[in-house]
């Protein structure tokens, strides 16, 4: 995936980080997930609960009173945008709207002061852990496998996906334009631009709720940022023959060069400067969106997750070896929005995600990394209740659906609280992958809810944001570093 020069630079950067960490314990936590999986909400809730001493009974250092305090510190990297925690928490708490989705990479530094769990170490000054949280779009991870693929391989895979029945409608305009292109003809910038625009529109249409597909590289076509309109993003797959040399200056040669530039300018710097420097990783998954869309979306999400997990560098390095090669030693795969289900279905949601990532997680364990799968909600937007329907008690969730959300013919205004029976997830997760089963064809109801109104203590103090298993996530990701 990387050249000798890339690896040499990685060793240098890692040695610098590890040397500094001897005197100042340091952990880099990567937070990623595909679009609308809840990355921004997770980071905001994590920081809010640490800063405010939130209710985290399964996060041992907090529950045992060993967290002495947490503080935000200056952004560690001047070239990377700061994660705007203050803006995000204001939108959730005061405006009760969800913050905007991750569009680019950002970082936030947090220092956690703690008391050791070991009695003899409590006689020494308290410890401090510097936590750098790196937030980046999961779509960018889908680009990493492109480093080892030439233009012909990328094109063959992309066009095969575009011609699938589940994508035929969305890909129609792009495929029609492709039929008019002469690969051997002189390169035409207008045609190249039109192809790239239609290809990007097709990818974006596949990501919409109605399709909810996930395997959509190149990732920057979905989130171009400051590269929008640049030559590195002005290409598209072509039906080129593998091993064939096309005339210099031809359309095929031109877009092939652009593809290679994309890998050089976009993909490799992301891998080298950010991804390869992570110590821990949480991968957030909105499995409910895929379940809502049906079996093809569920299968496509499984493929995307396998591709993402294959990019990680999992493993456990020796103390000396860690100065040369940084490995991700803990990976948490979290199914988000568990508050959209009754707690009776949480185990089933976890089982569905385990099926999706089973092979990739097995490989990570084999290399020495610890892995975990859980269903969670970083911010809990609903509460549970029971309603009677025809003499039968149904477990429901109660909250305020976001404006414009619908169930059947009913549309919500964003103001009224309502009880929703989301349905039951199947006991057998494999049923969700079967197009003939019809489990997700209307028996399940998932809507987006507004953030909750903060509760107050008897003394009138605002309590921290409610959650589901955020404490378990923190214990897995940070607990061993706060001993």
CSV table of C-alpha atoms in Angstrom, one decimal, residues 158-425:
chain,number,residue,atom,x,y,z
A,158,UNK,CA,-16.6,0.4,-10.4
A,159,UNK,CA,-18.4,-0.4,-13.7
A,160,UNK,CA,-19.4,-3.9,-12.4
A,161,UNK,CA,-21.1,-2.2,-9.4
A,162,UNK,CA,-22.7,0.5,-11.5
A,163,UNK,CA,-24.4,-2.2,-13.6
A,164,UNK,CA,-25.9,-4.0,-10.6
A,165,UNK,CA,-29.7,-4.1,-10.5
A,166,UNK,CA,-29.7,-2.1,-7.3
A,167,UNK,CA,-27.8,0.7,-8.9
A,168,UNK,CA,-29.0,0.6,-12.5
A,169,UNK,CA,-31.4,3.6,-12.1
A,170,UNK,CA,-28.9,5.8,-10.3
A,171,UNK,CA,-26.1,4.9,-12.7
A,172,UNK,CA,-28.2,5.3,-15.8
A,173,UNK,CA,-27.1,8.8,-16.9
A,174,UNK,CA,-23.4,8.1,-16.3
A,175,UNK,CA,-23.5,4.8,-18.2
A,176,UNK,CA,-25.3,6.4,-21.1
A,177,UNK,CA,-22.6,9.1,-21.4
A,178,UNK,CA,-20.0,6.4,-21.2
A,179,UNK,CA,-21.4,4.8,-24.3
A,180,UNK,CA,-20.5,7.9,-26.3
A,181,UNK,CA,-16.8,8.0,-25.3
A,182,UNK,CA,-14.0,6.9,-27.7
A,183,UNK,CA,-11.2,5.7,-25.5
A,184,UNK,CA,-8.6,6.2,-28.2
A,185,UNK,CA,-9.7,9.7,-29.2
A,186,UNK,CA,-7.8,12.8,-28.1
A,187,UNK,CA,-8.5,13.8,-24.5
A,188,UNK,CA,-11.4,16.3,-24.2
A,189,UNK,CA,-11.5,18.2,-21.0
A,190,UNK,CA,-15.3,18.9,-21.3
A,191,UNK,CA,-16.0,15.2,-21.7
A,192,UNK,CA,-13.8,14.4,-18.8
A,193,UNK,CA,-15.6,16.9,-16.6
A,194,UNK,CA,-19.0,15.7,-17.7
A,195,UNK,CA,-18.1,12.1,-17.0
A,196,UNK,CA,-16.7,12.9,-13.5
A,197,UNK,CA,-19.8,15.0,-12.6
A,198,UNK,CA,-22.2,12.3,-13.7
A,199,UNK,CA,-20.2,9.6,-11.9
A,200,UNK,CA,-20.2,11.7,-8.7
A,201,UNK,CA,-24.0,12.3,-9.0
A,202,UNK,CA,-24.5,8.6,-9.4
A,203,UNK,CA,-22.4,7.9,-6.2
A,204,UNK,CA,-24.4,10.5,-4.2
A,205,UNK,CA,-27.7,9.1,-5.4
A,206,UNK,CA,-26.6,5.7,-4.2
A,207,UNK,CA,-25.9,7.1,-0.8
A,208,UNK,CA,-29.4,8.6,-0.4
A,209,UNK,CA,-31.9,7.1,2.1
A,210,UNK,CA,-33.9,5.3,-0.6
A,211,UNK,CA,-30.9,3.3,-1.7
A,212,UNK,CA,-28.6,3.6,1.4
A,213,UNK,CA,-25.7,1.9,-0.4
A,214,UNK,CA,-22.2,2.1,1.1
A,215,UNK,CA,-19.5,0.8,-1.2
A,216,UNK,CA,-19.0,4.1,-3.1
A,217,UNK,CA,-15.3,4.9,-3.8
A,218,UNK,CA,-13.6,7.2,-4.6
A,219,UNK,CA,-14.6,8.8,-1.3
A,220,UNK,CA,-13.7,12.4,-2.2
A,221,UNK,CA,-16.3,12.3,-5.0
A,222,UNK,CA,-18.8,12.3,-2.1
A,223,UNK,CA,-17.0,14.8,0.1
A,224,UNK,CA,-14.6,16.8,-2.1
A,225,UNK,CA,-13.9,19.6,0.3
A,226,UNK,CA,-11.4,22.1,-1.0
A,227,UNK,CA,-10.5,19.7,-3.9
A,228,UNK,CA,-13.9,20.3,-5.6
A,229,UNK,CA,-13.3,20.9,-9.3
A,230,UNK,CA,-9.6,20.1,-9.2
A,231,UNK,CA,-8.0,17.9,-11.9
A,232,UNK,CA,-7.4,15.2,-9.3
A,233,UNK,CA,-11.1,14.7,-9.0
A,234,UNK,CA,-11.9,15.1,-12.7
A,235,UNK,CA,-11.9,11.5,-13.8
A,236,UNK,CA,-14.2,8.5,-14.0
A,237,UNK,CA,-13.9,4.8,-14.6
A,238,UNK,CA,-13.7,3.7,-18.3
A,239,UNK,CA,-14.1,0.3,-19.9
A,240,UNK,CA,-10.3,0.0,-20.6
A,241,UNK,CA,-8.6,-3.3,-21.3
A,242,UNK,CA,-6.2,-4.5,-18.6
A,243,UNK,CA,-2.6,-4.6,-19.9
A,244,UNK,CA,-3.4,-2.5,-23.0
A,245,UNK,CA,-1.4,0.7,-23.7
A,246,UNK,CA,-3.5,3.5,-25.0
A,247,UNK,CA,-2.1,6.3,-27.2
A,248,UNK,CA,-0.5,9.2,-25.3
A,249,UNK,CA,-3.0,12.0,-25.0
A,250,UNK,CA,-6.0,9.8,-25.5
A,251,UNK,CA,-9.1,9.9,-23.3
A,252,UNK,CA,-8.1,6.6,-21.7
A,253,UNK,CA,-4.5,7.7,-21.0
A,254,UNK,CA,-5.7,11.1,-19.7
A,255,UNK,CA,-8.2,9.7,-17.1
A,256,UNK,CA,-5.8,7.0,-16.1
A,257,UNK,CA,-3.2,9.7,-15.3
A,258,UNK,CA,-5.8,11.7,-13.3
A,259,UNK,CA,-6.6,8.5,-11.4
A,260,UNK,CA,-3.0,8.0,-10.4
A,261,UNK,CA,-2.8,11.7,-9.4
A,262,UNK,CA,-5.8,11.2,-7.1
A,263,UNK,CA,-3.9,8.4,-5.3
A,264,UNK,CA,-0.8,10.6,-5.1
A,265,UNK,CA,-2.4,13.9,-4.1
A,266,UNK,CA,-5.3,12.7,-2.0
A,267,UNK,CA,-5.1,9.1,-0.8
A,268,UNK,CA,-1.5,8.6,0.2
A,269,UNK,CA,-1.2,11.8,2.2
A,270,UNK,CA,-4.3,10.9,4.2
A,271,UNK,CA,-2.8,7.5,4.9
A,272,UNK,CA,0.6,8.7,5.8
A,273,UNK,CA,-0.2,11.9,7.8
A,274,UNK,CA,-3.3,10.7,9.7
A,275,UNK,CA,-4.5,7.1,9.4
A,276,UNK,CA,-1.2,5.3,9.9
A,277,UNK,CA,-0.6,7.3,13.2
A,278,UNK,CA,-3.6,6.0,15.1
A,279,UNK,CA,-3.4,3.9,18.3
A,280,UNK,CA,-7.1,3.0,18.8
A,281,UNK,CA,-10.1,3.1,16.4
A,282,UNK,CA,-13.9,3.2,16.7
A,283,UNK,CA,-15.9,2.4,13.6
A,284,UNK,CA,-19.5,3.7,13.9
A,285,UNK,CA,-22.2,2.0,11.8
A,286,UNK,CA,-25.7,3.1,11.0
A,287,UNK,CA,-27.1,-0.4,10.4
A,288,UNK,CA,-30.7,0.7,10.8
A,289,UNK,CA,-30.5,2.9,7.7
A,290,UNK,CA,-29.4,-0.1,5.6
A,291,UNK,CA,-32.0,-2.3,7.2
A,292,UNK,CA,-34.7,0.3,6.3
A,293,UNK,CA,-33.5,0.2,2.7
A,294,UNK,CA,-33.6,-3.6,2.3
A,295,UNK,CA,-31.4,-6.7,1.8
A,296,UNK,CA,-29.3,-5.2,-1.0
A,297,UNK,CA,-28.3,-2.2,1.1
A,298,UNK,CA,-27.5,-4.6,4.1
A,299,UNK,CA,-25.2,-6.7,1.8
A,300,UNK,CA,-23.6,-3.6,0.4
A,301,UNK,CA,-22.8,-2.3,3.9
A,302,UNK,CA,-21.2,-5.6,4.7
A,303,UNK,CA,-18.9,-5.3,1.7
A,304,UNK,CA,-18.0,-1.7,2.6
A,305,UNK,CA,-17.2,-2.6,6.2
A,306,UNK,CA,-15.0,-5.5,5.1
A,307,UNK,CA,-13.1,-3.1,2.9
A,308,UNK,CA,-12.8,-0.5,5.7
A,309,UNK,CA,-11.6,-3.0,8.3
A,310,UNK,CA,-9.1,-4.5,5.8
A,311,UNK,CA,-7.4,-1.0,5.7
A,312,UNK,CA,-6.6,-0.9,9.5
A,313,UNK,CA,-3.1,-1.9,10.7
A,314,UNK,CA,-4.2,-4.0,13.7
A,315,UNK,CA,-1.8,-5.7,16.0
A,316,UNK,CA,0.1,-5.5,19.2
A,317,UNK,CA,3.6,-4.1,19.0
A,318,UNK,CA,6.4,-4.6,21.6
A,319,UNK,CA,7.4,-1.5,23.5
A,320,UNK,CA,10.6,-1.1,21.4
A,321,UNK,CA,8.8,-2.1,18.2
A,322,UNK,CA,6.2,0.6,18.8
A,323,UNK,CA,8.9,3.2,18.1
A,324,UNK,CA,9.1,2.0,14.5
A,325,UNK,CA,5.7,0.7,13.6
A,326,UNK,CA,2.4,2.0,15.0
A,327,UNK,CA,-0.4,-0.5,15.2
A,328,UNK,CA,-4.1,-0.1,16.1
A,329,UNK,CA,-4.3,-2.4,19.2
A,330,UNK,CA,-8.1,-1.9,19.9
A,331,UNK,CA,-10.9,-1.7,17.4
A,332,UNK,CA,-14.5,-1.0,18.5
A,333,UNK,CA,-17.3,-1.6,16.0
A,334,UNK,CA,-20.4,0.3,17.3
A,335,UNK,CA,-23.9,0.1,15.9
A,336,UNK,CA,-25.3,3.5,16.5
A,337,UNK,CA,-28.8,4.8,17.2
A,338,UNK,CA,-29.7,2.0,19.5
A,339,UNK,CA,-32.1,4.4,21.1
A,340,UNK,CA,-34.3,3.9,18.0
A,341,UNK,CA,-35.0,0.4,19.2
A,342,UNK,CA,-36.4,-1.1,22.4
A,343,UNK,CA,-33.6,-2.5,24.5
A,344,UNK,CA,-35.0,-6.0,23.8
A,345,UNK,CA,-33.6,-5.7,20.3
A,346,UNK,CA,-30.2,-4.4,21.2
A,347,UNK,CA,-28.6,-7.8,21.3
A,348,UNK,CA,-30.1,-8.6,17.9
A,349,UNK,CA,-28.6,-5.4,16.5
A,350,UNK,CA,-25.2,-6.4,17.8
A,351,UNK,CA,-25.6,-9.9,16.3
A,352,UNK,CA,-26.4,-8.3,12.9
A,353,UNK,CA,-23.3,-6.2,13.0
A,354,UNK,CA,-21.2,-9.2,14.1
A,355,UNK,CA,-22.3,-11.1,11.0
A,356,UNK,CA,-21.3,-8.1,8.9
A,357,UNK,CA,-17.8,-7.8,10.2
A,358,UNK,CA,-17.1,-11.3,11.4
A,359,UNK,CA,-14.3,-12.2,9.0
A,360,UNK,CA,-12.5,-8.9,9.3
A,361,UNK,CA,-12.7,-8.9,13.1
A,362,UNK,CA,-11.3,-12.4,13.1
A,363,UNK,CA,-8.3,-11.3,11.2
A,364,UNK,CA,-7.8,-8.4,13.6
A,365,UNK,CA,-7.9,-10.7,16.6
A,366,UNK,CA,-5.4,-13.0,14.9
A,367,UNK,CA,-2.9,-10.2,14.6
A,368,UNK,CA,-3.2,-9.4,18.3
A,369,UNK,CA,-5.6,-6.5,18.4
A,370,UNK,CA,-8.6,-6.5,20.8
A,371,UNK,CA,-11.9,-6.0,19.2
A,372,UNK,CA,-15.4,-5.5,20.4
A,373,UNK,CA,-18.9,-5.0,18.9
A,374,UNK,CA,-21.7,-3.2,20.7
A,375,UNK,CA,-25.0,-1.4,20.1
A,376,UNK,CA,-24.9,2.1,21.5
A,377,UNK,CA,-26.3,5.7,21.3
A,378,UNK,CA,-23.8,8.4,22.2
A,379,UNK,CA,-26.8,10.7,22.9
A,380,UNK,CA,-30.1,9.0,23.8
A,381,UNK,CA,-33.0,10.8,22.2
A,382,UNK,CA,-35.8,8.5,23.3
A,383,UNK,CA,-37.2,6.7,26.4
A,384,UNK,CA,-38.9,3.4,26.6
A,385,UNK,CA,-42.6,2.7,27.4
A,386,UNK,CA,-45.3,0.1,26.9
A,387,UNK,CA,-48.7,0.7,25.1
A,388,UNK,CA,-51.7,-1.6,24.9
A,389,UNK,CA,-52.9,-2.5,21.4
A,390,UNK,CA,-55.8,-4.9,21.1
A,391,UNK,CA,-55.1,-6.4,24.5
A,392,UNK,CA,-51.5,-6.9,23.7
A,393,UNK,CA,-48.7,-4.9,25.4
A,394,UNK,CA,-46.2,-3.5,22.9
A,395,UNK,CA,-42.7,-2.2,23.8
A,396,UNK,CA,-42.4,1.3,22.3
A,397,UNK,CA,-39.9,4.1,22.2
A,398,UNK,CA,-41.0,7.7,22.9
A,399,UNK,CA,-39.4,10.8,21.6
A,400,UNK,CA,-39.9,13.8,19.2
A,401,UNK,CA,-39.4,12.7,15.6
A,402,UNK,CA,-37.5,15.3,13.5
A,403,UNK,CA,-39.6,17.5,11.2
A,404,UNK,CA,-40.3,15.8,8.0
A,405,UNK,CA,-39.9,12.3,9.2
A,406,UNK,CA,-42.7,9.9,8.2
A,407,UNK,CA,-44.1,6.5,9.1
A,408,UNK,CA,-46.6,5.4,6.4
A,409,UNK,CA,-48.8,8.3,5.6
A,410,UNK,CA,-48.1,10.1,8.9
A,411,UNK,CA,-45.7,13.0,8.8
A,412,UNK,CA,-44.1,14.6,11.9
A,413,UNK,CA,-43.7,18.3,12.6
A,414,UNK,CA,-40.6,18.2,14.9
A,415,UNK,CA,-42.6,19.4,17.9
A,416,UNK,CA,-44.9,16.6,19.0
A,417,UNK,CA,-43.8,13.7,21.2
A,418,UNK,CA,-45.0,10.4,19.9
A,419,UNK,CA,-44.7,6.7,20.7
A,420,UNK,CA,-43.2,4.5,18.0
A,421,UNK,CA,-43.3,0.7,17.8
A,422,UNK,CA,-40.2,0.1,15.7
A,423,UNK,CA,-40.9,-3.6,15.2
A,424,UNK,CA,-38.6,-6.5,16.0
A,425,UNK,CA,-35.3,-7.4,14.5
